[in-house]
Amino acid sequence: MEPTPSRLPFVRRLAVPGGRDGRRMLVVAVIDKVGTGLWSGAATLYFHYVAHLSIGQIGLLMGLSGILGIAGPPLAGRLADRFPVTRVLVAAQLARGAALLALLTTNDYVLLVLFSALASLPDRASSVLTKLFAARVAGPHRIRYQAIQRTAVNIGWAVGAAGAAAALTVGTTASYQVLLLANVASYLVIGVLTLRCAEPPSPSRIVTGPGVPPPRAGAATPWRDRRYLAFTGSEIWLFLDDSILQVGIPLWIVHATAAPVGLAPLVLVLNSVLVVALQVPLSRFAATTAAARRLLVPIGAAFLTGGMALAASAGGGPWFATAAVLLAAVAFTLAEILHSLSSWELSIALAPAEAQGAYVGVHGLAQSAQRSLGPVVVGIAVSAGPFAWPVLGATLVAACLAQHRLVGPSDARPAPAPGGRGTPKPAARPVRPPAPSPPNRAQGS
């Protein structure tokens, strides 16, 4: 018996798109973030107290490793177009664990830089591979899947960070090593779970045989697609919400406002709570390419509101400054949530099916570049004073409008057919009045 209409929507709200493999990859993402949260909260202190590096050496180590990591997304995308994405993802997960485990073997600075850089490459690659798997396994429900995944990984990250905080109260060399080994163990676990996932259909990997034409030569490449490159370039700027929330607002609270210093960690807590609470409900506003394009307008408005609120926070007492900073945090978090939805959909929709991995890999460069550029930009904004925040907000609005123009109405094509095969069914033709003869003529399909 078919479920009643009153019950069906609730069941669908509870369901994770992608079936068993979609649920399994969701578990993979959560375990991954728990392990990352355990190690990320202790990494800097490990290098300082266990490896005995100076603050300057640690900063250089992280900067150099980040540079190599930028190559991870496009490399992963290319490999995912040629090989099963699950196998490439397992290789990246195991490479992350091996490089991290190698840190325990030495305190030599050159080797620590080398191992950290080798860990950064598959780390950045894994995020793109996970995104490709989700887009393929969830098919037309990829936006909802992304929202559920992002909610879950925020919870996983918080659990890992809390575990790291508890372990670091001990402060011994062994406690740091345990956190590192726990992260390595998480890579082994998710590697096994990923191997149990079936390979989702991919339009970029075509099996030739009798009667099946081989893939055409000269497939599309993102490096010659000016529009996609312009889209990715604007994404670098729109991902600044991460640096604003993580770096800019805490520095602004301390240097330019009368708000209490303790507000800085509370801003990050508020950000996590809002993401967990709103990511899935708001995903319905980006269910299609056209809807994702429309989201660029409220995203720009949220960015501008956040910039104005931060500027205002410098001109009042503790209560006013606190309220203004919290308003800015809510605005930038809303921009972050909506942009994650819009970015996810548009990066997939603008990519040709036969080169989906390569295109999404290039799009992954935006987040990697922002991680290097973002802290510099927000640092300049903090130093420049209150007027800099509305100006920064205005540039983010301009980036949203530029994307809105790049993604024209003609790009708002339907989502892929169920199963993620990337080929939507043709729209039904308008039904004309039946002709008098022959009788019982079939209508258009």
PDB file of C-alpha atoms in Angstrom, residues 161-416:
ATOM      1  CA  ALA A 161      37.592  19.119  19.646  1.00  0.00           C
ATOM      2  CA  ALA A 162      36.010  18.390  23.032  1.00  0.00           C
ATOM      3  CA  GLY A 163      37.982  15.147  23.244  1.00  0.00           C
ATOM      4  CA  ALA A 164      41.195  16.991  22.426  1.00  0.00           C
ATOM      5  CA  ALA A 165      40.481  19.599  25.106  1.00  0.00           C
ATOM      6  CA  ALA A 166      39.990  16.840  27.687  1.00  0.00           C
ATOM      7  CA  ALA A 167      43.183  15.022  26.670  1.00  0.00           C
ATOM      8  CA  LEU A 168      45.260  18.205  26.661  1.00  0.00           C
ATOM      9  CA  THR A 169      44.507  18.845  30.325  1.00  0.00           C
ATOM     10  CA  VAL A 170      47.076  16.099  30.958  1.00  0.00           C
ATOM     11  CA  GLY A 171      49.670  17.918  28.838  1.00  0.00           C
ATOM     12  CA  THR A 172      52.163  15.056  28.545  1.00  0.00           C
ATOM     13  CA  THR A 173      54.010  13.882  25.452  1.00  0.00           C
ATOM     14  CA  ALA A 174      52.020  10.655  25.578  1.00  0.00           C
ATOM     15  CA  SER A 175      48.702  12.551  25.513  1.00  0.00           C
ATOM     16  CA  TYR A 176      49.700  14.343  22.294  1.00  0.00           C
ATOM     17  CA  GLN A 177      50.822  11.075  20.744  1.00  0.00           C
ATOM     18  CA  VAL A 178      47.537   9.395  21.693  1.00  0.00           C
ATOM     19  CA  LEU A 179      45.571  12.120  19.919  1.00  0.00           C
ATOM     20  CA  LEU A 180      47.720  11.723  16.808  1.00  0.00           C
ATOM     21  CA  LEU A 181      47.301   7.922  16.845  1.00  0.00           C
ATOM     22  CA  ALA A 182      43.538   8.293  17.354  1.00  0.00           C
ATOM     23  CA  ASN A 183      43.371  10.359  14.156  1.00  0.00           C
ATOM     24  CA  VAL A 184      45.457   7.743  12.305  1.00  0.00           C
ATOM     25  CA  ALA A 185      43.069   5.047  13.546  1.00  0.00           C
ATOM     26  CA  SER A 186      40.113   7.059  12.232  1.00  0.00           C
ATOM     27  CA  TYR A 187      41.646   6.973   8.726  1.00  0.00           C
ATOM     28  CA  LEU A 188      41.927   3.189   8.882  1.00  0.00           C
ATOM     29  CA  VAL A 189      38.306   2.857   9.991  1.00  0.00           C
ATOM     30  CA  ILE A 190      36.925   5.133   7.282  1.00  0.00           C
ATOM     31  CA  GLY A 191      39.098   3.395   4.697  1.00  0.00           C
ATOM     32  CA  VAL A 192      37.427   0.074   5.514  1.00  0.00           C
ATOM     33  CA  LEU A 193      33.958   1.656   5.469  1.00  0.00           C
ATOM     34  CA  THR A 194      34.632   3.358   2.131  1.00  0.00           C
ATOM     35  CA  LEU A 195      35.723   0.068   0.566  1.00  0.00           C
ATOM     36  CA  ARG A 196      32.287  -1.327   1.449  1.00  0.00           C
ATOM     37  CA  CYS A 197      30.553   1.412  -0.565  1.00  0.00           C
ATOM     38  CA  ALA A 198      29.457   0.526  -4.100  1.00  0.00           C
ATOM     39  CA  GLU A 199      30.874   2.726  -6.846  1.00  0.00           C
ATOM     40  CA  PRO A 200      28.201   5.262  -7.863  1.00  0.00           C
ATOM     41  CA  PRO A 201      27.413   5.774 -11.574  1.00  0.00           C
ATOM     42  CA  SER A 202      29.700   8.311 -13.231  1.00  0.00           C
ATOM     43  CA  PRO A 203      29.080   9.873 -16.659  1.00  0.00           C
ATOM     44  CA  SER A 204      32.808  10.572 -16.992  1.00  0.00           C
ATOM     45  CA  ARG A 205      33.803   6.893 -16.857  1.00  0.00           C
ATOM     46  CA  ILE A 206      32.435   5.056 -19.914  1.00  0.00           C
ATOM     47  CA  VAL A 207      32.985   1.339 -20.513  1.00  0.00           C
ATOM     48  CA  THR A 208      33.540   0.594 -24.188  1.00  0.00           C
ATOM     49  CA  GLY A 209      32.512  -2.605 -25.857  1.00  0.00           C
ATOM     50  CA  PRO A 210      30.657  -4.017 -28.841  1.00  0.00           C
ATOM     51  CA  GLY A 211      28.216  -1.413 -30.039  1.00  0.00           C
ATOM     52  CA  VAL A 212      29.397   1.163 -27.472  1.00  0.00           C
ATOM     53  CA  PRO A 213      31.346   4.090 -28.937  1.00  0.00           C
ATOM     54  CA  PRO A 214      34.572   5.048 -27.151  1.00  0.00           C
ATOM     55  CA  PRO A 215      34.774   8.348 -25.242  1.00  0.00           C
ATOM     56  CA  ARG A 216      35.218  11.273 -27.580  1.00  0.00           C
ATOM     57  CA  ALA A 217      38.626  12.852 -27.820  1.00  0.00           C
ATOM     58  CA  GLY A 218      39.263  16.369 -26.635  1.00  0.00           C
ATOM     59  CA  ALA A 219      36.947  16.230 -23.603  1.00  0.00           C
ATOM     60  CA  ALA A 220      36.116  19.490 -21.901  1.00  0.00           C
ATOM     61  CA  THR A 221      38.742  20.891 -19.556  1.00  0.00           C
ATOM     62  CA  PRO A 222      38.101  23.506 -16.851  1.00  0.00           C
ATOM     63  CA  TRP A 223      41.415  25.210 -17.583  1.00  0.00           C
ATOM     64  CA  ARG A 224      40.028  26.435 -20.943  1.00  0.00           C
ATOM     65  CA  ASP A 225      36.558  27.228 -19.606  1.00  0.00           C
ATOM     66  CA  ARG A 226      36.773  30.942 -18.876  1.00  0.00           C
ATOM     67  CA  ARG A 227      33.361  31.106 -17.288  1.00  0.00           C
ATOM     68  CA  TYR A 228      34.088  28.275 -14.852  1.00  0.00           C
ATOM     69  CA  LEU A 229      37.447  29.794 -13.973  1.00  0.00           C
ATOM     70  CA  ALA A 230      35.739  33.157 -13.349  1.00  0.00           C
ATOM     71  CA  PHE A 231      33.157  31.375 -11.186  1.00  0.00           C
ATOM     72  CA  THR A 232      35.923  29.661  -9.191  1.00  0.00           C
ATOM     73  CA  GLY A 233      37.788  32.970  -8.808  1.00  0.00           C
ATOM     74  CA  SER A 234      34.707  34.644  -7.325  1.00  0.00           C
ATOM     75  CA  GLU A 235      34.304  31.664  -5.000  1.00  0.00           C
ATOM     76  CA  ILE A 236      37.682  32.420  -3.396  1.00  0.00           C
ATOM     77  CA  TRP A 237      36.257  35.735  -2.219  1.00  0.00           C
ATOM     78  CA  LEU A 238      32.898  34.313  -1.102  1.00  0.00           C
ATOM     79  CA  PHE A 239      34.617  31.698   1.049  1.00  0.00           C
ATOM     80  CA  LEU A 240      36.013  34.554   3.157  1.00  0.00           C
ATOM     81  CA  ASP A 241      33.235  33.950   5.683  1.00  0.00           C
ATOM     82  CA  ASP A 242      35.461  31.223   7.131  1.00  0.00           C
ATOM     83  CA  SER A 243      38.377  33.580   7.825  1.00  0.00           C
ATOM     84  CA  ILE A 244      36.056  36.341   9.043  1.00  0.00           C
ATOM     85  CA  LEU A 245      34.456  34.045  11.622  1.00  0.00           C
ATOM     86  CA  GLN A 246      37.614  32.183  12.635  1.00  0.00           C
ATOM     87  CA  VAL A 247      40.160  35.024  12.548  1.00  0.00           C
ATOM     88  CA  GLY A 248      38.579  38.407  11.843  1.00  0.00           C
ATOM     89  CA  ILE A 249      35.858  38.609  14.501  1.00  0.00           C
ATOM     90  CA  PRO A 250      38.053  37.350  17.400  1.00  0.00           C
ATOM     91  CA  LEU A 251      40.793  39.883  16.502  1.00  0.00           C
ATOM     92  CA  TRP A 252      38.207  42.657  16.075  1.00  0.00           C
ATOM     93  CA  ILE A 253      36.684  41.937  19.501  1.00  0.00           C
ATOM     94  CA  VAL A 254      40.073  42.257  21.174  1.00  0.00           C
ATOM     95  CA  HIS A 255      41.483  45.253  19.289  1.00  0.00           C
ATOM     96  CA  ALA A 256      38.546  47.470  18.371  1.00  0.00           C
ATOM     97  CA  THR A 257      35.498  46.894  20.588  1.00  0.00           C
ATOM     98  CA  ALA A 258      34.449  47.185  24.207  1.00  0.00           C
ATOM     99  CA  ALA A 259      32.970  43.680  24.111  1.00  0.00           C
ATOM    100  CA  PRO A 260      34.398  41.144  26.591  1.00  0.00           C
ATOM    101  CA  VAL A 261      37.228  38.947  25.308  1.00  0.00           C
ATOM    102  CA  GLY A 262      35.244  35.849  26.302  1.00  0.00           C
ATOM    103  CA  LEU A 263      32.806  36.624  23.502  1.00  0.00           C
ATOM    104  CA  ALA A 264      35.309  35.358  20.904  1.00  0.00           C
ATOM    105  CA  PRO A 265      34.909  31.596  21.606  1.00  0.00           C
ATOM    106  CA  LEU A 266      31.159  32.063  22.044  1.00  0.00           C
ATOM    107  CA  VAL A 267      30.973  33.375  18.464  1.00  0.00           C
ATOM    108  CA  LEU A 268      32.378  30.052  17.218  1.00  0.00           C
ATOM    109  CA  VAL A 269      29.922  28.131  19.395  1.00  0.00           C
ATOM    110  CA  LEU A 270      27.057  30.215  17.995  1.00  0.00           C
ATOM    111  CA  ASN A 271      28.294  29.520  14.477  1.00  0.00           C
ATOM    112  CA  SER A 272      28.306  25.750  15.052  1.00  0.00           C
ATOM    113  CA  VAL A 273      24.864  25.766  16.671  1.00  0.00           C
ATOM    114  CA  LEU A 274      23.324  27.742  13.807  1.00  0.00           C
ATOM    115  CA  VAL A 275      24.904  25.488  11.172  1.00  0.00           C
ATOM    116  CA  VAL A 276      23.575  22.368  12.894  1.00  0.00           C
ATOM    117  CA  ALA A 277      20.115  23.900  13.335  1.00  0.00           C
ATOM    118  CA  LEU A 278      19.638  25.579   9.937  1.00  0.00           C
ATOM    119  CA  GLN A 279      21.708  23.753   7.322  1.00  0.00           C
ATOM    120  CA  VAL A 280      19.158  21.053   6.513  1.00  0.00           C
ATOM    121  CA  PRO A 281      15.985  23.223   6.734  1.00  0.00           C
ATOM    122  CA  LEU A 282      17.508  25.866   4.439  1.00  0.00           C
ATOM    123  CA  SER A 283      18.644  23.289   1.874  1.00  0.00           C
ATOM    124  CA  ARG A 284      15.201  23.358   0.244  1.00  0.00           C
ATOM    125  CA  PHE A 285      15.995  26.856  -1.049  1.00  0.00           C
ATOM    126  CA  ALA A 286      18.796  25.470  -3.283  1.00  0.00           C
ATOM    127  CA  ALA A 287      17.177  22.301  -4.602  1.00  0.00           C
ATOM    128  CA  THR A 288      17.698  23.354  -8.251  1.00  0.00           C
ATOM    129  CA  THR A 289      20.259  25.338 -10.194  1.00  0.00           C
ATOM    130  CA  ALA A 290      17.796  28.205 -10.615  1.00  0.00           C
ATOM    131  CA  ALA A 291      17.143  28.281  -6.863  1.00  0.00           C
ATOM    132  CA  ALA A 292      20.885  28.213  -6.110  1.00  0.00           C
ATOM    133  CA  ARG A 293      21.351  31.198  -8.437  1.00  0.00           C
ATOM    134  CA  ARG A 294      18.584  33.132  -6.654  1.00  0.00           C
ATOM    135  CA  LEU A 295      20.298  32.536  -3.301  1.00  0.00           C
ATOM    136  CA  LEU A 296      23.180  34.779  -4.370  1.00  0.00           C
ATOM    137  CA  VAL A 297      21.048  37.869  -3.621  1.00  0.00           C
ATOM    138  CA  PRO A 298      20.343  37.068   0.077  1.00  0.00           C
ATOM    139  CA  ILE A 299      23.945  35.856   0.439  1.00  0.00           C
ATOM    140  CA  GLY A 300      25.186  39.293  -0.619  1.00  0.00           C
ATOM    141  CA  ALA A 301      22.708  40.982   1.724  1.00  0.00           C
ATOM    142  CA  ALA A 302      23.915  38.852   4.647  1.00  0.00           C
ATOM    143  CA  PHE A 303      27.555  39.698   3.912  1.00  0.00           C
ATOM    144  CA  LEU A 304      26.786  43.427   3.795  1.00  0.00           C
ATOM    145  CA  THR A 305      24.758  43.254   7.024  1.00  0.00           C
ATOM    146  CA  GLY A 306      27.639  41.508   8.785  1.00  0.00           C
ATOM    147  CA  GLY A 307      30.120  44.127   7.616  1.00  0.00           C
ATOM    148  CA  MET A 308      27.900  46.993   8.767  1.00  0.00           C
ATOM    149  CA  ALA A 309      27.360  45.368  12.164  1.00  0.00           C
ATOM    150  CA  LEU A 310      31.093  44.884  12.739  1.00  0.00           C
ATOM    151  CA  ALA A 311      31.729  48.524  11.843  1.00  0.00           C
ATOM    152  CA  ALA A 312      29.030  49.641  14.301  1.00  0.00           C
ATOM    153  CA  SER A 313      30.437  47.446  17.096  1.00  0.00           C
ATOM    154  CA  ALA A 314      33.455  49.751  17.447  1.00  0.00           C
ATOM    155  CA  GLY A 315      31.330  52.753  18.425  1.00  0.00           C
ATOM    156  CA  GLY A 316      29.518  51.756  21.618  1.00  0.00           C
ATOM    157  CA  GLY A 317      29.838  50.357  25.136  1.00  0.00           C
ATOM    158  CA  PRO A 318      30.185  46.694  26.133  1.00  0.00           C
ATOM    159  CA  TRP A 319      26.487  45.802  25.734  1.00  0.00           C
ATOM    160  CA  PHE A 320      26.096  47.537  22.392  1.00  0.00           C
ATOM    161  CA  ALA A 321      29.363  46.092  21.090  1.00  0.00           C
ATOM    162  CA  THR A 322      28.361  42.589  22.186  1.00  0.00           C
ATOM    163  CA  ALA A 323      24.970  42.854  20.461  1.00  0.00           C
ATOM    164  CA  ALA A 324      26.538  44.207  17.274  1.00  0.00           C
ATOM    165  CA  VAL A 325      29.189  41.466  17.186  1.00  0.00           C
ATOM    166  CA  LEU A 326      26.547  38.763  17.728  1.00  0.00           C
ATOM    167  CA  LEU A 327      24.448  40.256  14.918  1.00  0.00           C
ATOM    168  CA  ALA A 328      27.512  40.168  12.661  1.00  0.00           C
ATOM    169  CA  ALA A 329      28.214  36.554  13.633  1.00  0.00           C
ATOM    170  CA  VAL A 330      24.630  35.532  12.809  1.00  0.00           C
ATOM    171  CA  ALA A 331      24.759  37.381   9.455  1.00  0.00           C
ATOM    172  CA  PHE A 332      28.088  35.854   8.396  1.00  0.00           C
ATOM    173  CA  THR A 333      26.945  32.398   9.526  1.00  0.00           C
ATOM    174  CA  LEU A 334      23.762  32.749   7.465  1.00  0.00           C
ATOM    175  CA  ALA A 335      25.908  33.783   4.488  1.00  0.00           C
ATOM    176  CA  GLU A 336      28.123  30.741   5.115  1.00  0.00           C
ATOM    177  CA  ILE A 337      25.167  28.324   5.210  1.00  0.00           C
ATOM    178  CA  LEU A 338      23.484  29.719   2.102  1.00  0.00           C
ATOM    179  CA  HIS A 339      26.751  29.980   0.175  1.00  0.00           C
ATOM    180  CA  SER A 340      27.668  26.380   0.957  1.00  0.00           C
ATOM    181  CA  LEU A 341      24.360  25.306  -0.614  1.00  0.00           C
ATOM    182  CA  SER A 342      24.638  27.574  -3.648  1.00  0.00           C
ATOM    183  CA  SER A 343      28.308  26.770  -4.206  1.00  0.00           C
ATOM    184  CA  TRP A 344      27.722  23.016  -4.022  1.00  0.00           C
ATOM    185  CA  GLU A 345      24.916  23.062  -6.590  1.00  0.00           C
ATOM    186  CA  LEU A 346      26.479  25.525  -9.043  1.00  0.00           C
ATOM    187  CA  SER A 347      29.902  23.861  -9.041  1.00  0.00           C
ATOM    188  CA  ILE A 348      28.237  20.602 -10.128  1.00  0.00           C
ATOM    189  CA  ALA A 349      25.633  22.111 -12.473  1.00  0.00           C
ATOM    190  CA  LEU A 350      28.176  24.161 -14.447  1.00  0.00           C
ATOM    191  CA  ALA A 351      30.453  21.160 -14.991  1.00  0.00           C
ATOM    192  CA  PRO A 352      29.975  19.035 -18.139  1.00  0.00           C
ATOM    193  CA  ALA A 353      29.128  15.444 -17.264  1.00  0.00           C
ATOM    194  CA  GLU A 354      32.141  13.933 -19.052  1.00  0.00           C
ATOM    195  CA  ALA A 355      34.598  16.032 -17.014  1.00  0.00           C
ATOM    196  CA  GLN A 356      32.737  16.451 -13.745  1.00  0.00           C
ATOM    197  CA  GLY A 357      35.661  15.387 -11.578  1.00  0.00           C
ATOM    198  CA  ALA A 358      38.152  17.728 -13.255  1.00  0.00           C
ATOM    199  CA  TYR A 359      35.790  20.683 -12.942  1.00  0.00           C
ATOM    200  CA  VAL A 360      34.882  20.067  -9.320  1.00  0.00           C
ATOM    201  CA  GLY A 361      38.575  19.572  -8.564  1.00  0.00           C
ATOM    202  CA  VAL A 362      39.362  23.013  -9.974  1.00  0.00           C
ATOM    203  CA  HIS A 363      36.505  24.455  -7.932  1.00  0.00           C
ATOM    204  CA  GLY A 364      38.159  22.940  -4.854  1.00  0.00           C
ATOM    205  CA  LEU A 365      41.059  25.329  -5.411  1.00  0.00           C
ATOM    206  CA  ALA A 366      38.831  28.163  -4.184  1.00  0.00           C
ATOM    207  CA  GLN A 367      38.717  26.921  -0.602  1.00  0.00           C
ATOM    208  CA  SER A 368      42.412  26.041  -0.633  1.00  0.00           C
ATOM    209  CA  ALA A 369      43.343  29.507  -1.881  1.00  0.00           C
ATOM    210  CA  GLN A 370      41.062  31.160   0.672  1.00  0.00           C
ATOM    211  CA  ARG A 371      42.826  29.402   3.511  1.00  0.00           C
ATOM    212  CA  SER A 372      46.026  31.171   2.498  1.00  0.00           C
ATOM    213  CA  LEU A 373      44.564  34.495   1.358  1.00  0.00           C
ATOM    214  CA  GLY A 374      41.721  34.894   3.856  1.00  0.00           C
ATOM    215  CA  PRO A 375      43.675  35.512   7.079  1.00  0.00           C
ATOM    216  CA  VAL A 376      45.734  38.178   5.286  1.00  0.00           C
ATOM    217  CA  VAL A 377      42.607  39.964   4.002  1.00  0.00           C
ATOM    218  CA  VAL A 378      40.787  40.016   7.338  1.00  0.00           C
ATOM    219  CA  GLY A 379      43.997  41.036   9.116  1.00  0.00           C
ATOM    220  CA  ILE A 380      44.195  44.089   6.840  1.00  0.00           C
ATOM    221  CA  ALA A 381      40.522  44.843   7.552  1.00  0.00           C
ATOM    222  CA  VAL A 382      41.106  44.729  11.318  1.00  0.00           C
ATOM    223  CA  SER A 383      44.112  47.037  11.012  1.00  0.00           C
ATOM    224  CA  ALA A 384      42.308  49.484   8.700  1.00  0.00           C
ATOM    225  CA  GLY A 385      39.484  50.175  11.172  1.00  0.00           C
ATOM    226  CA  PRO A 386      35.653  50.228  11.124  1.00  0.00           C
ATOM    227  CA  PHE A 387      35.275  51.624   7.595  1.00  0.00           C
ATOM    228  CA  ALA A 388      36.997  48.557   6.145  1.00  0.00           C
ATOM    229  CA  TRP A 389      34.180  46.150   7.066  1.00  0.00           C
ATOM    230  CA  PRO A 390      31.396  47.777   4.991  1.00  0.00           C
ATOM    231  CA  VAL A 391      33.871  48.069   2.108  1.00  0.00           C
ATOM    232  CA  LEU A 392      34.693  44.362   2.407  1.00  0.00           C
ATOM    233  CA  GLY A 393      30.969  43.607   2.594  1.00  0.00           C
ATOM    234  CA  ALA A 394      30.389  45.615  -0.587  1.00  0.00           C
ATOM    235  CA  THR A 395      33.079  43.648  -2.441  1.00  0.00           C
ATOM    236  CA  LEU A 396      31.383  40.415  -1.347  1.00  0.00           C
ATOM    237  CA  VAL A 397      28.074  41.738  -2.703  1.00  0.00           C
ATOM    238  CA  ALA A 398      29.855  42.498  -5.979  1.00  0.00           C
ATOM    239  CA  ALA A 399      31.162  38.919  -6.103  1.00  0.00           C
ATOM    240  CA  CYS A 400      27.605  37.601  -5.583  1.00  0.00           C
ATOM    241  CA  LEU A 401      26.271  39.802  -8.386  1.00  0.00           C
ATOM    242  CA  ALA A 402      29.106  38.689 -10.667  1.00  0.00           C
ATOM    243  CA  GLN A 403      28.202  35.051 -10.041  1.00  0.00           C
ATOM    244  CA  HIS A 404      24.528  35.813 -10.622  1.00  0.00           C
ATOM    245  CA  ARG A 405      25.476  37.173 -14.046  1.00  0.00           C
ATOM    246  CA  LEU A 406      27.851  34.296 -14.852  1.00  0.00           C
ATOM    247  CA  VAL A 407      25.111  31.753 -14.148  1.00  0.00           C
ATOM    248  CA  GLY A 408      22.394  32.755 -16.569  1.00  0.00           C
ATOM    249  CA  PRO A 409      18.810  31.475 -16.637  1.00  0.00           C
ATOM    250  CA  SER A 410      19.777  29.104 -19.460  1.00  0.00           C
ATOM    251  CA  ASP A 411      22.019  27.224 -17.005  1.00  0.00           C
ATOM    252  CA  ALA A 412      19.106  26.489 -14.695  1.00  0.00           C
ATOM    253  CA  ARG A 413      18.606  23.030 -16.096  1.00  0.00           C
ATOM    254  CA  PRO A 414      16.844  20.242 -14.201  1.00  0.00           C
ATOM    255  CA  ALA A 415      18.651  18.129 -11.657  1.00  0.00           C
ATOM    256  CA  PRO A 416      20.052  14.773 -12.832  1.00  0.00           C
TER     257      PRO A 416
END
